[in-house]
Coordinates of C-alpha atoms and ligand atoms in Angstrom, one line a residue:
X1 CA 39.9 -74.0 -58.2
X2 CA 37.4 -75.4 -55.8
X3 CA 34.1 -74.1 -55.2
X4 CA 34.7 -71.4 -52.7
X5 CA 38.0 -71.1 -52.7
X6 CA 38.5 -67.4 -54.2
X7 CA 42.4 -66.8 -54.1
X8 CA 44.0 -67.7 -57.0
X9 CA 47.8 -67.9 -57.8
X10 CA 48.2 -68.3 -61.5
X11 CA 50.5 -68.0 -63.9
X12 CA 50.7 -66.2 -67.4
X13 CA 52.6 -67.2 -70.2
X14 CA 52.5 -66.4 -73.6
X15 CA 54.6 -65.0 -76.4
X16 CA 55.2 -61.2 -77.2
X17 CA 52.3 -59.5 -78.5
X18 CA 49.9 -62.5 -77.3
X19 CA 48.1 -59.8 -75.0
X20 CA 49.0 -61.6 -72.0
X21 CA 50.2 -58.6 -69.9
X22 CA 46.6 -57.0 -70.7
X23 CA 44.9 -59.5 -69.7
X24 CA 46.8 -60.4 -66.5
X25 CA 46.3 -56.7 -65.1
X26 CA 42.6 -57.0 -66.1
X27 CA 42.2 -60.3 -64.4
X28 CA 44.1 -59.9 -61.6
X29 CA 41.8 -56.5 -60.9
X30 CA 38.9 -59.1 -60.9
X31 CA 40.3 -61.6 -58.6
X32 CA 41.5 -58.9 -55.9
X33 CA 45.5 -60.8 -56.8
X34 CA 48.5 -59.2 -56.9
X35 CA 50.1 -58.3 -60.7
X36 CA 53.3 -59.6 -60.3
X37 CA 54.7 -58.4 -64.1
X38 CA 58.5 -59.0 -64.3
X39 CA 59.1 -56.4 -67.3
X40 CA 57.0 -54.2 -65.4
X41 CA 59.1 -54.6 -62.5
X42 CA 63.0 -54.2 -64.6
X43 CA 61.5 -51.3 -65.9
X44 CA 60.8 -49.6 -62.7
X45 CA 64.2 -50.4 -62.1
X46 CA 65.8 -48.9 -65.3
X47 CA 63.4 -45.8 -64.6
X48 CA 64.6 -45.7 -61.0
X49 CA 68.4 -46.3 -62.1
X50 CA 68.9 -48.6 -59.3
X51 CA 71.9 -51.1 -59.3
X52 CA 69.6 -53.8 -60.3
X53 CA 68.4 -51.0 -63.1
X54 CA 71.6 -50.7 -64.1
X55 CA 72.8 -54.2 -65.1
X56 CA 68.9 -54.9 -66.4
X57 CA 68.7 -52.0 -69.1
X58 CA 71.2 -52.9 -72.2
X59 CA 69.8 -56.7 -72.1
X60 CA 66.3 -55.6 -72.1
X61 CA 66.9 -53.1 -74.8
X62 CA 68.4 -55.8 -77.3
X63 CA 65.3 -58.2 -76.2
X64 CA 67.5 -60.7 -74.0
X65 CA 66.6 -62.5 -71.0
X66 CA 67.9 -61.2 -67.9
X67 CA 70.3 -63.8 -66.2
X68 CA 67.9 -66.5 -64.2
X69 CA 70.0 -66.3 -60.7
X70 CA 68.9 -62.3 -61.4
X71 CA 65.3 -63.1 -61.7
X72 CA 65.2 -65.6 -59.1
X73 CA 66.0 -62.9 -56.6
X74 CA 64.1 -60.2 -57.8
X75 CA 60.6 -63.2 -57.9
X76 CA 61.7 -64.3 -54.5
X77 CA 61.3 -60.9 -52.8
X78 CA 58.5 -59.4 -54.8
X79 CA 56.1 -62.8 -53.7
X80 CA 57.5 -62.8 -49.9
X81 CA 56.8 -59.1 -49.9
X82 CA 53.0 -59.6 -51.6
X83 CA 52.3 -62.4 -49.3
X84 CA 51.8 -64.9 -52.0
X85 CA 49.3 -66.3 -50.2
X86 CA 46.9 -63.9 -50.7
X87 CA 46.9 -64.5 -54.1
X88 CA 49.1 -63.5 -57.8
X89 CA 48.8 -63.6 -61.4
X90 CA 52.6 -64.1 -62.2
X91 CA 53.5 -62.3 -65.7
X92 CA 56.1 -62.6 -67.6
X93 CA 57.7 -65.2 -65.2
X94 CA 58.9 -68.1 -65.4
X95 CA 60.2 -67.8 -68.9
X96 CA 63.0 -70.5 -68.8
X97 CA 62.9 -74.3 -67.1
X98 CA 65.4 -73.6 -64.3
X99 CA 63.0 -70.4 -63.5
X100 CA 60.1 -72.4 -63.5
X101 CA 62.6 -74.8 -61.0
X102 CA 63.3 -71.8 -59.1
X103 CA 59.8 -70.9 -58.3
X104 CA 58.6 -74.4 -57.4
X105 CA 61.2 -74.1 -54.8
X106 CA 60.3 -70.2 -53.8
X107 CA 56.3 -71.4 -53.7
X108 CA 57.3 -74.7 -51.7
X109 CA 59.0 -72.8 -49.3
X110 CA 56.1 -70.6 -48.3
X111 CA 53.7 -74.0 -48.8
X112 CA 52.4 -72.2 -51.6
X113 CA 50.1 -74.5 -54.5
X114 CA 49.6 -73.0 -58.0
X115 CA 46.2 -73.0 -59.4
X116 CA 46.5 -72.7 -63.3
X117 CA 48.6 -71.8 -65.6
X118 CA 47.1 -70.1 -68.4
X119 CA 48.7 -70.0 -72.3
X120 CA 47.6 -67.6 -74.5
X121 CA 47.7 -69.0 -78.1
X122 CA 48.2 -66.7 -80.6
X123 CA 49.1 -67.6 -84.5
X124 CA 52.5 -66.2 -85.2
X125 CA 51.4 -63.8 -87.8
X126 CA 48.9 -62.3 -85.6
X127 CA 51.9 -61.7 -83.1
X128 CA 54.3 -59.9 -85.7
X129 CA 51.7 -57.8 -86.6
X130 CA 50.3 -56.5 -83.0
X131 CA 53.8 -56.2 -81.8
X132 CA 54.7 -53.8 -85.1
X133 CA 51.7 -51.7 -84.1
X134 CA 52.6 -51.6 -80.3
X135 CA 54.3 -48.4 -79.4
X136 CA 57.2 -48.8 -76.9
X137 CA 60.2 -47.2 -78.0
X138 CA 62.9 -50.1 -77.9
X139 CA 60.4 -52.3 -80.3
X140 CA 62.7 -52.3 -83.6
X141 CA 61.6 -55.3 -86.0
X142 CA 65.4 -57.1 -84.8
X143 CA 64.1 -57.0 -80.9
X144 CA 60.5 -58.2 -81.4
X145 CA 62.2 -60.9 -83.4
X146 CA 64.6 -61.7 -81.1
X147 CA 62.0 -62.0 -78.2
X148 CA 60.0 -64.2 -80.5
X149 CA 62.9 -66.5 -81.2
X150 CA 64.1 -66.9 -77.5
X151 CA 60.1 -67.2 -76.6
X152 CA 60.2 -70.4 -78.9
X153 CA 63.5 -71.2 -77.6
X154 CA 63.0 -71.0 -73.7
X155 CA 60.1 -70.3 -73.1
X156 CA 57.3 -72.8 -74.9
X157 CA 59.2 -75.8 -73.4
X158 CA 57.0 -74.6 -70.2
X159 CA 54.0 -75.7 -71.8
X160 CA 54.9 -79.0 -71.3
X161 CA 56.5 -78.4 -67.6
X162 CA 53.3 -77.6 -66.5
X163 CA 51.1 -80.0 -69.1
X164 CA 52.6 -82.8 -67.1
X165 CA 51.7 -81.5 -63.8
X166 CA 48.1 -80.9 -64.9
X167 CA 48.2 -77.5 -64.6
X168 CA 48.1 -76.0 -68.1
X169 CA 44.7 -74.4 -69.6
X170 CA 45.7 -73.4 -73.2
X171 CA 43.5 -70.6 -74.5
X172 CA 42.8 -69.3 -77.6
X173 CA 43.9 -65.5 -77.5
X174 CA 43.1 -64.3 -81.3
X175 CA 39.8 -62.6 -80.0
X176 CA 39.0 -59.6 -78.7
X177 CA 40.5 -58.3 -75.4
X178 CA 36.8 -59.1 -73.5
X179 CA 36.4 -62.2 -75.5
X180 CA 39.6 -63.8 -74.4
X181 CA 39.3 -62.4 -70.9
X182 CA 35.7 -64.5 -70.4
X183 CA 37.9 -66.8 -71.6
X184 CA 40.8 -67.3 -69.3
X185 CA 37.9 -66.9 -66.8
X186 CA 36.4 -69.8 -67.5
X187 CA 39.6 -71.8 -67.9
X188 CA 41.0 -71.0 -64.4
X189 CA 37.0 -71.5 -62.7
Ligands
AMP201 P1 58.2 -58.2 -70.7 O1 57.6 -56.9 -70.3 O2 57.7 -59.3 -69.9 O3 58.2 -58.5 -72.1 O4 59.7 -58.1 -70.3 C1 60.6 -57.1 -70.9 C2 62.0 -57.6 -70.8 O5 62.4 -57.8 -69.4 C3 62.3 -58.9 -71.5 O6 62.5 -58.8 -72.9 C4 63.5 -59.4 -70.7 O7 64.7 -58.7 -71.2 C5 63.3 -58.9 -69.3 N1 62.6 -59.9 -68.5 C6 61.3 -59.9 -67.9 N2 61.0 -61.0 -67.3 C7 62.1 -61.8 -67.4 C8 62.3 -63.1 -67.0 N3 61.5 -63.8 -66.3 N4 63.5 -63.7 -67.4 C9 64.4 -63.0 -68.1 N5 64.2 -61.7 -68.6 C10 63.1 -61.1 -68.2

């Protein structure tokens, strides 16, 4: 970011377990952003068993993606609503190539530029194990494997998405929760 310039639009991406929700709520408290957090979102929904609840719940339960056309929709409104302008630490989203398509086109429309996008690196054991010890109720052994798998499948390709449009600051998440929050910090400064 330039000197002075103090509202950020990032994006978080990391796999299951890498602590990147945590950090994105912390961070984006610190930068005065929006938290714009997908699951966060499709689990209001479920809660609130809207229509969009409703065709959301059985694929989040096995660990599936939701359907990108879906997701588009439900990004689209959330950053025209937010203003995306003022600022967003997106979470959780994009997690496939035509997403990450989908919101160059959503951003472009509103002549919005991302700052960073910031990858939490975690080893894969490390991940296995937090995710184990993390309490949410539809976290069998199958899911958090299945989330890891499609994570490798769909989701890492976005490293290199946004490596090539110099916008990628890998950081090393296998730290403490303050440690890796200087961290990102410093890579997004
Ligand atoms: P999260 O809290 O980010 O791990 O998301 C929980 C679940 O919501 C995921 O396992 C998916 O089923 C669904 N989900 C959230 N964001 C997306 C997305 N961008 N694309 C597809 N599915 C998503």
């Amino acid at each position: 970011m330039a000197a002075g310039d103090e509202v950020s639009k990032l994006i978080f991406l990391g796999p299951p377990g890498s602590g990147k929700g945590t950090q994105a709520e912390v961070i984006a408290a610190k930068l005065g952003v929006a938290h714009v957090s997908t699951g966060a979102m499709l689990r209001d929904a479920v809660d609130a068993e809207s229509r969009l609840g409703r065709k959301v719940e059985s694929i989040m339960a096995s660990g599936a993606l939701v359907d990108d056309a879906t997701m588009g929709e439900v990004v689209r409104d959330r950053l025209t609503e937010a203003n995306s302008q003022a600022g967003f630490i997106l979470d959780g989203y994009p997690r496939t190539l035509p997403q990450a398509e989908a919101l160059e086109s959503i951003l472009a429309a509103s002549d919005v530029d991302l700052d960073a996008v910031v990858l939490l690196d975690v080893p894969e054991e490390e991940l296995i194990r937090r995710a184990l010890a993390r309490n949410r109720g539809d976290d069998t052994e199958e899911v958090i494997r299945e989330r890891q798998r499609l994570y490798r499948e769909k989701t890492e390709p976005l490293a290199g998405y946004y490596r090539e449009r110099g916008l990628l600051r890998v950081v090393d998440g296998d730290a403490p929760i303050d440690e890796v929050t200087s961290r990102i910090l410093e890579a997004v400064d």
